[in-house]
Short mmCIF file of C-alpha atoms in Angstrom, two decimals:
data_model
loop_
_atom_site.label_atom_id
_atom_site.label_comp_id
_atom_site.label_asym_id
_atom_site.label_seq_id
_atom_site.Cartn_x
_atom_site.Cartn_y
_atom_site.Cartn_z
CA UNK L 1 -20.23 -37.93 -125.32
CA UNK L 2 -21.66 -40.45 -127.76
CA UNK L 3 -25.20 -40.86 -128.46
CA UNK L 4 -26.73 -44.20 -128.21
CA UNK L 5 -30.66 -43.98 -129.86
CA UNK L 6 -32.83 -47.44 -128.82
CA UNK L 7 -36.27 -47.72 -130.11
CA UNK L 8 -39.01 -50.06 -128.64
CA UNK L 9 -41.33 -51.50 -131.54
CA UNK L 10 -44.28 -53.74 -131.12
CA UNK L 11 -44.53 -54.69 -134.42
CA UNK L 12 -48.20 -56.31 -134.81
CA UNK L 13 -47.78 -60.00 -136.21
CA UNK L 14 -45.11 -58.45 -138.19
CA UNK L 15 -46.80 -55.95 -139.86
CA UNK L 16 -49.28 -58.07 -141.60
CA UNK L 17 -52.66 -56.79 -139.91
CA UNK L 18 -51.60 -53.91 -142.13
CA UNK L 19 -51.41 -53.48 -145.66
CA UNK L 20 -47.80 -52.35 -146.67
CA UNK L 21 -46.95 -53.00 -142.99
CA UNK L 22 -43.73 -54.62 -143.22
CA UNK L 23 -42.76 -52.09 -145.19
CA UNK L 24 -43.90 -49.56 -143.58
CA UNK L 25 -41.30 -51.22 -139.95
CA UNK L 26 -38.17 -51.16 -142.75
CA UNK L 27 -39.58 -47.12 -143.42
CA UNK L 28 -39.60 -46.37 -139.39
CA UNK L 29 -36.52 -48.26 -138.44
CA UNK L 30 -34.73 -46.25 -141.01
CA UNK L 31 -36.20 -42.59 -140.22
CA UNK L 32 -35.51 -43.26 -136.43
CA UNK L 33 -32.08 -43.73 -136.62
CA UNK L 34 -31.66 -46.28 -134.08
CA UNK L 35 -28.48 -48.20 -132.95
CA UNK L 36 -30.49 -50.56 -130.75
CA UNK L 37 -33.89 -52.09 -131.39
CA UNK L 38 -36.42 -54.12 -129.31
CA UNK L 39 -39.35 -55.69 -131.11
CA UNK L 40 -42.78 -57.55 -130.07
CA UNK L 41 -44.11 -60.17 -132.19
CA UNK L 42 -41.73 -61.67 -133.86
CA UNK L 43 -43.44 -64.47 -135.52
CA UNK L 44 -41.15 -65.76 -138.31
CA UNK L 45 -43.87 -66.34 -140.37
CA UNK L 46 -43.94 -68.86 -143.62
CA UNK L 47 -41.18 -70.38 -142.15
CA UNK L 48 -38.87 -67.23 -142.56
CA UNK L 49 -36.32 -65.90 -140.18
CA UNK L 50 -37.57 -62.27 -139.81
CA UNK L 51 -34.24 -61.37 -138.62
CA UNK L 52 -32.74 -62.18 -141.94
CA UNK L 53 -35.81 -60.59 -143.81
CA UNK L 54 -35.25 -57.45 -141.67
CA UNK L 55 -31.64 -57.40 -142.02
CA UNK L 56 -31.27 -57.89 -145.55
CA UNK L 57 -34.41 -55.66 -146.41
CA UNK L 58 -32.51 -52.59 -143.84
CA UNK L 59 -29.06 -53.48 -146.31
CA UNK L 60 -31.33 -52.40 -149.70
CA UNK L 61 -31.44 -49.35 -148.71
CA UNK L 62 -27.46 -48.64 -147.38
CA UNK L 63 -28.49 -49.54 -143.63
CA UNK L 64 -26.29 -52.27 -141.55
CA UNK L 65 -27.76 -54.28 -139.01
CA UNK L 66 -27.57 -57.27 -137.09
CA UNK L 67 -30.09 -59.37 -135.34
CA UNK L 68 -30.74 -63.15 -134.66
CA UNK L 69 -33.37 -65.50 -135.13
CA UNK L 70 -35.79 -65.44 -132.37
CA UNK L 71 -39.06 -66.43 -131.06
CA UNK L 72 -42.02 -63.41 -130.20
CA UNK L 73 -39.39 -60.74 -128.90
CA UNK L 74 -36.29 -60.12 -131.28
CA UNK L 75 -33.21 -57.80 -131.41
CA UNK L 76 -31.79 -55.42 -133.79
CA UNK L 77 -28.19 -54.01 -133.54
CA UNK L 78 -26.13 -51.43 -135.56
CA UNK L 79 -23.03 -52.91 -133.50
CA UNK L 80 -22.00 -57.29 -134.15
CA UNK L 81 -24.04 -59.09 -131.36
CA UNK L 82 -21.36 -60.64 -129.21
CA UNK L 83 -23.93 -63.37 -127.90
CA UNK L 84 -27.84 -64.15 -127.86
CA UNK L 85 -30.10 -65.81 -125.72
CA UNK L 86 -33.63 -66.69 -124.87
CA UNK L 87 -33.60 -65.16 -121.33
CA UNK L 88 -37.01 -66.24 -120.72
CA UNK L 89 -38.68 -68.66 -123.33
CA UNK L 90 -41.91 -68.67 -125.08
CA UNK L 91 -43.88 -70.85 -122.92
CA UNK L 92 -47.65 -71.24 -123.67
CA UNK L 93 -47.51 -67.91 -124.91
CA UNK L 94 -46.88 -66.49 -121.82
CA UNK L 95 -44.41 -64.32 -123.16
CA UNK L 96 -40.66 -64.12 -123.32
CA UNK L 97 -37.68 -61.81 -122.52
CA UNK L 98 -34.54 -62.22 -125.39
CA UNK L 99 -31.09 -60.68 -124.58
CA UNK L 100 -28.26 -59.61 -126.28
CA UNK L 101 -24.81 -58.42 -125.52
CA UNK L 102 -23.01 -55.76 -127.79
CA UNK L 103 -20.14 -53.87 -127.66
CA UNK L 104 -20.72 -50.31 -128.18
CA UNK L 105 -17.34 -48.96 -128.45
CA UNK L 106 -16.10 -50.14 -125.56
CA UNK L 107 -18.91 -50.41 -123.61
CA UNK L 108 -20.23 -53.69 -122.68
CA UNK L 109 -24.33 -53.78 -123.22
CA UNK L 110 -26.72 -55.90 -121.96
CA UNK L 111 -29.90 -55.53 -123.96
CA UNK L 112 -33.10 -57.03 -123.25
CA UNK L 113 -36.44 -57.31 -125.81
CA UNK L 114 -39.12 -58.17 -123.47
CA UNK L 115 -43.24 -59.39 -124.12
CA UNK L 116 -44.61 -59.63 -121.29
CA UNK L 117 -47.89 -62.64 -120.85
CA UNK L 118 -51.16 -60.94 -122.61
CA UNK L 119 -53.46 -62.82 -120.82
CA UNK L 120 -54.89 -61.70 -117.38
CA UNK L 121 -54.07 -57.87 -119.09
CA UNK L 122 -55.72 -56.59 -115.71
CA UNK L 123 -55.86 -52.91 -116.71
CA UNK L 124 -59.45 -54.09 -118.09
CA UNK L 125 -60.65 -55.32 -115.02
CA UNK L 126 -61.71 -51.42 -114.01
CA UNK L 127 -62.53 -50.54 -117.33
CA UNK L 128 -65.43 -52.79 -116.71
CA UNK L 129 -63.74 -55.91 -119.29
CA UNK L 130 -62.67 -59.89 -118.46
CA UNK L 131 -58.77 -59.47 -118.45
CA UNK L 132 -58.32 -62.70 -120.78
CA UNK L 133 -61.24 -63.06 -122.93
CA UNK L 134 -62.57 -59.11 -123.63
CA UNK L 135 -66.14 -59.53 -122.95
CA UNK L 136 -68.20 -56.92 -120.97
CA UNK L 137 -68.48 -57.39 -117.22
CA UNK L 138 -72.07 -56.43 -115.53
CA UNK L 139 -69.94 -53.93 -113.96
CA UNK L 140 -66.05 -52.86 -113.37
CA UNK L 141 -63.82 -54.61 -110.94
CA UNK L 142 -63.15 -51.88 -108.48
CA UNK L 143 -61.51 -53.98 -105.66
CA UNK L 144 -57.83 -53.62 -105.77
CA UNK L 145 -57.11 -56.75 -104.18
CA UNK L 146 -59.08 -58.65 -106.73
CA UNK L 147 -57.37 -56.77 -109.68
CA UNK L 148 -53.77 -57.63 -108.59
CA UNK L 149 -54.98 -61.24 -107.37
CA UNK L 150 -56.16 -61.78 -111.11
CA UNK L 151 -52.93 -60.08 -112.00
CA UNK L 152 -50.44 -62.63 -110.58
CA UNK L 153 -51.73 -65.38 -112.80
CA UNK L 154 -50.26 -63.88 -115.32
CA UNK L 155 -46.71 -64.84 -115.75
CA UNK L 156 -45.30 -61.09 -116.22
CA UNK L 157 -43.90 -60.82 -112.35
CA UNK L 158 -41.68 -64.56 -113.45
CA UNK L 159 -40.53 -63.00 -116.23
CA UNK L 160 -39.67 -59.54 -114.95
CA UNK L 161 -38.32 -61.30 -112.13
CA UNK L 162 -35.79 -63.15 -114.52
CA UNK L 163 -34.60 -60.40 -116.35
CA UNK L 164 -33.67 -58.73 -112.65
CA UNK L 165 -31.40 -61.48 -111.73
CA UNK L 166 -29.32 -61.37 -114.63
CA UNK L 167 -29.36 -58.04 -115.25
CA UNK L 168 -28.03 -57.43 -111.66
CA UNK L 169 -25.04 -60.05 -112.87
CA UNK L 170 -24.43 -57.72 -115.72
CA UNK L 171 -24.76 -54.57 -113.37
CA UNK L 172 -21.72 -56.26 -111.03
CA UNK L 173 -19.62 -56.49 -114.00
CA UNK L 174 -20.21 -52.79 -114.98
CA UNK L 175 -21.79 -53.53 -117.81
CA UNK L 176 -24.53 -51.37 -119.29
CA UNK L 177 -28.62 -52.27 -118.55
CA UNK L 178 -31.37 -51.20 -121.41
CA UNK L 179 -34.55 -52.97 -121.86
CA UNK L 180 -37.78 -52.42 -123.83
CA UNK L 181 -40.38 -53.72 -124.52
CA UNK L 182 -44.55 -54.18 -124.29
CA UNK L 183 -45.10 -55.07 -121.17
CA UNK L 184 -49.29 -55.69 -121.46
CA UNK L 185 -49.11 -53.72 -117.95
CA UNK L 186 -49.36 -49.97 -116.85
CA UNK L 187 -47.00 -48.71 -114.44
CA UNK L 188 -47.79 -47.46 -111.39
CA UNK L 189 -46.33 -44.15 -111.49
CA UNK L 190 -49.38 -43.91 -114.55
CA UNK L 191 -52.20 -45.24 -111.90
CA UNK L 192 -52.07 -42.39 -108.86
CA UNK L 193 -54.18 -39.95 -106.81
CA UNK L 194 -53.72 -36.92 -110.20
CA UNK L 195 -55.27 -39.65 -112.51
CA UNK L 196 -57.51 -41.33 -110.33
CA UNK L 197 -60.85 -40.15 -111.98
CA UNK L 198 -58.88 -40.15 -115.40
CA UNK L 199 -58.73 -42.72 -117.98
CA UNK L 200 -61.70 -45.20 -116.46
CA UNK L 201 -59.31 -45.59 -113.46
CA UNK L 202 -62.70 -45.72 -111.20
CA UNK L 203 -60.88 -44.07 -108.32
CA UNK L 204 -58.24 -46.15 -107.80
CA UNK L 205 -54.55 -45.87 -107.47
CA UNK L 206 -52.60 -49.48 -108.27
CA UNK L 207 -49.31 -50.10 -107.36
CA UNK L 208 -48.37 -52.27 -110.58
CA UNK L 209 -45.88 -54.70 -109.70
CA UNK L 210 -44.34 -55.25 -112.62
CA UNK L 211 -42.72 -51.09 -113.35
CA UNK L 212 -42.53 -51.03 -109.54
CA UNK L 213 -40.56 -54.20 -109.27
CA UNK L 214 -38.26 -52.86 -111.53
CA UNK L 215 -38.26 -49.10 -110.03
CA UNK L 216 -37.06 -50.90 -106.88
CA UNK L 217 -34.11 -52.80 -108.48
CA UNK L 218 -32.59 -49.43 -109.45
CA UNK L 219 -33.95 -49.17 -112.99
CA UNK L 220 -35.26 -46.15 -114.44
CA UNK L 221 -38.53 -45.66 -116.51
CA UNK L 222 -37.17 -43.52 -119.22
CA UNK L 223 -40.50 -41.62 -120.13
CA UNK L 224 -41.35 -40.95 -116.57
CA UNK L 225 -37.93 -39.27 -116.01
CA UNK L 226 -38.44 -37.21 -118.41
CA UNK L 227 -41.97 -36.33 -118.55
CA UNK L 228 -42.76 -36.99 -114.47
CA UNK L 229 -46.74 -35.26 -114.92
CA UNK L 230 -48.94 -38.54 -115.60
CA UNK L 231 -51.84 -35.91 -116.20
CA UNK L 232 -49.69 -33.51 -119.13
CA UNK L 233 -47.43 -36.19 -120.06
CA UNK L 234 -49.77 -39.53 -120.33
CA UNK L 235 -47.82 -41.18 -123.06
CA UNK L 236 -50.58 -43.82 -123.83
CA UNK L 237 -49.29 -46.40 -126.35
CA UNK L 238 -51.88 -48.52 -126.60
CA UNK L 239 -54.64 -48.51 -128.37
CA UNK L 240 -53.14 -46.48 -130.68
CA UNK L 241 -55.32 -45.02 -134.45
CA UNK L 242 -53.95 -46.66 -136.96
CA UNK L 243 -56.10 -44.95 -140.29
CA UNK L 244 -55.33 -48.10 -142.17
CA UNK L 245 -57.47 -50.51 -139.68
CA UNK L 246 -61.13 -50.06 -139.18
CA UNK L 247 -61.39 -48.96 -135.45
CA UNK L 248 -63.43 -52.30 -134.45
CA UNK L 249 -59.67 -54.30 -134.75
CA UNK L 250 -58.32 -51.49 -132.76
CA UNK L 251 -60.52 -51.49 -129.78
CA UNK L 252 -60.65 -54.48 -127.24
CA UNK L 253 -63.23 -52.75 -124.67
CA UNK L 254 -65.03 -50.78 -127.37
CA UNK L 255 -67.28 -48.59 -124.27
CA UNK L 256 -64.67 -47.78 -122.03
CA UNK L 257 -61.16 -45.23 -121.81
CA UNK L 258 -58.65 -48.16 -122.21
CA UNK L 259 -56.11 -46.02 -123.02
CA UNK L 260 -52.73 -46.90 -121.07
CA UNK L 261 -49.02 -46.95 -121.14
CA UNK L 262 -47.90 -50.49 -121.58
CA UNK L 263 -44.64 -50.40 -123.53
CA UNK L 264 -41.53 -49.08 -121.96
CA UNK L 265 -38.02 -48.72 -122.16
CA UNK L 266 -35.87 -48.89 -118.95
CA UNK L 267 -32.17 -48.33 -117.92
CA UNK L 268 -29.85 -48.64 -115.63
CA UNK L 269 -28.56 -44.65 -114.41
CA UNK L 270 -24.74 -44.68 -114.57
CA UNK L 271 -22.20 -41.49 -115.18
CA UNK L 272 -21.66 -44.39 -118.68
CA UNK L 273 -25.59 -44.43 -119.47
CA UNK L 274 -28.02 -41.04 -119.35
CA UNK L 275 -30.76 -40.18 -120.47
CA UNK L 276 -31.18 -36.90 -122.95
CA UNK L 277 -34.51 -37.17 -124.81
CA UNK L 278 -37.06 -39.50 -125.70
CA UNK L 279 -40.21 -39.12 -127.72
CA UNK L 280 -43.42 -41.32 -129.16
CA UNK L 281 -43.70 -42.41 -132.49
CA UNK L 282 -46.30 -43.25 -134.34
CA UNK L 283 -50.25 -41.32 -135.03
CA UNK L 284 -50.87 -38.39 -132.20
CA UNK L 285 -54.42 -40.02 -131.93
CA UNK L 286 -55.97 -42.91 -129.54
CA UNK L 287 -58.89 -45.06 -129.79
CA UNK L 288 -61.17 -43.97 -127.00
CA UNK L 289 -64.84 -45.48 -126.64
CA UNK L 290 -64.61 -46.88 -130.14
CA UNK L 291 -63.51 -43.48 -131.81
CA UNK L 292 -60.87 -41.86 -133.20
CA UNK L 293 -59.22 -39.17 -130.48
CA UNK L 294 -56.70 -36.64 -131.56
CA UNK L 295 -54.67 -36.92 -127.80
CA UNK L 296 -54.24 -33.29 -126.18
CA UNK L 297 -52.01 -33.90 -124.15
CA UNK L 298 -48.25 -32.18 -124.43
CA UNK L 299 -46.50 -35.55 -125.26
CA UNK L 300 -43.99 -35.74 -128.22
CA UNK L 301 -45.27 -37.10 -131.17
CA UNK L 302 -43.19 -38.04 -134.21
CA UNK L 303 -45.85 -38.76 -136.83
CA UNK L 304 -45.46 -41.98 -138.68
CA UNK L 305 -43.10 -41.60 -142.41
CA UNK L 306 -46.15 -42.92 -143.89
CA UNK L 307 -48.48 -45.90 -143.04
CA UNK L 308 -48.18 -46.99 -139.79
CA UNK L 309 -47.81 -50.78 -139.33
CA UNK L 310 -48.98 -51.43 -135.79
CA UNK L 311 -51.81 -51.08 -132.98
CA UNK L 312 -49.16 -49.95 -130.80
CA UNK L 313 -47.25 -46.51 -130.40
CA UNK L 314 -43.54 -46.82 -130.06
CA UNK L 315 -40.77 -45.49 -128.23
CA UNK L 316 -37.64 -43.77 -129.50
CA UNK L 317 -35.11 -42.82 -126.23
CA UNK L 318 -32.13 -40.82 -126.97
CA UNK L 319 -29.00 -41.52 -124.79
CA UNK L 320 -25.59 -40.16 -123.84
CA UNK L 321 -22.46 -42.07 -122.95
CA UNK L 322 -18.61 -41.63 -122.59
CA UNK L 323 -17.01 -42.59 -126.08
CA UNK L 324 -13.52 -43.63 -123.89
CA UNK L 325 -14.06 -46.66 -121.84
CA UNK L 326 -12.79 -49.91 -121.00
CA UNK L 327 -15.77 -51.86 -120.11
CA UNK L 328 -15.43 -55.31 -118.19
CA UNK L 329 -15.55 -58.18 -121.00
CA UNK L 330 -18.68 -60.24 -120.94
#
């Protein structure tokens, strides 16, 4: 069996909210290994492709990649891209879904990089915070009606919706299905009875349409199958400590638990595509109530190489395919 590593990476404005951050993605791409990579916002800054910067930055230091200019999500491949698109364009930065097919020695793979719309971020709505703006509420929003009614005006369900209909194209021609991203949701199997007075959920259990639109297409939340226990196994990835940022830039509803799990990686189960491990990188501590919070939880941490360049915690999943196979051509 072959091992096929894919790391999801939201990159923070490209690393520049942090001193050293750009080099601090180069440092984690290289430690983790990856064949694939998914990363949120791309910006392409100064009028530079960050794709070539990336690329020819990974080469320095003995590491071959490929990747393609983009806009806000972007793609990184050990393997030659066969083709690239913009699945679902930047549209008044409602966020954007970029794919790639790659050949993976034999296999056929259709990978997605996915942002999902940050406005109308709903998980705030409970925690007592306007979903689009950040300011304070008199009180939280505890109706759930209400929260997913201020939920569909984002543009997240269009876009997931998208990347569902072609991926179900690839599916038919036995192609392979990973995608990652941040998708500035939780998931619903995060939001239930065992974490109902966790977390400033207020009591409530929320059927997230976005992870359960995709559950129901057949695709798999790779954290959840491996650690099922929302209550040992939170996996919160944003607001992650960053000890280079002063905790005021970290926090967007500074009084409340807005903790959450909003970046994912999902795949489509095969006997060609399983999953064996995945873990969290980045700091093993939260922001919680405008602190600092070593998380107790039993999640895997992989601790950063050295400065960490984000506000995000990523995802490194580990998976196993057959090395002999004839996949359909694209």
């Amino acid at each position: 069996m072959k091992q096929l590593k894919v790391l999801q990476f939201n990159i923070w404005q490209e690393g520049t909210e942090v001193k050293g951050g750009y080099d601090a993605i180069i440092d984690e791409i290289v430690r983790s290994d990856a064949d694939l990579i998914v990363l949120s916002e791309v910006r392409n800054y100064w009028f530079r492709n960050l794709h070539t910067r990336l690329v020819n930055s990974l080469k320095e230091k003995g590491y071959q990649y490929y990747g393609e200019k983009s806009e806000d999500t972007g793609l990184l491949s050990r393997y030659p891209i066969i083709e690239q698109t913009s699945l679902y364009p930047v549209s008044f930065n409602h966020g954007s879904i970029t794919k790639a097919k790659i050949k993976v020695d034999g296999h056929t793979v259709a990978f997605y990089s996915a942002h999902l719309d940050w406005k109308n971020c709903s998980l705030y709505l409970p925690r007592g915070y306007n979903s689009s703006n950040w300011r304070q509420l008199d009180a939280p929003v505890v109706n759930i009606e209400d929260i997913l009614k201020d939920n569909k005006k984002s543009k997240r369900d269009e876009a997931i919706q998208a990347f569902i209909t072609d991926a179900n194209k690839e599916r038919s021609k036995g192609n392979l299905v990973i995608l990652g991203g941040d998708f500035n949701e939780p998931s619903h199997l995060d939001w239930v009875s065992t974490t109902r007075n966790l977390y400033d959920h207020q009591g409530l259990v929320i059927q997230w349409p976005t992870t359960l639109s995709l559950e129901a297409a057949g695709f798999q939340d790779a954290y959840r199958e491996q650690y099922p226990d929302p209550v040992s196994h939170p996996g919160f990835t944003f607001p992650s400590d960053n000890p280079a940022v002063k905790v005021s830039k970290l926090a967007w509803a500074p009084k409340a638990d807005e903790r959450d799990r909003i970046d994912f990686i999902f795949y489509d189960p095969s006997q060609n595509l399983s999953l064996k491990d995945i873990v969290i990188i980045g700091p093993s501590s939260s922001i919680l109530r405008n602190q600092r919070v070593e998380e107790v939880s039993d999640d895997p941490f992989v601790a950063p190489v050295n400065i960490w360049p984000t506000d995000h915690k990523a995802l490194l999943a580990t998976f196993a395919m057959p090395e002999d196979i004839t996949a359909e051509k694209p």
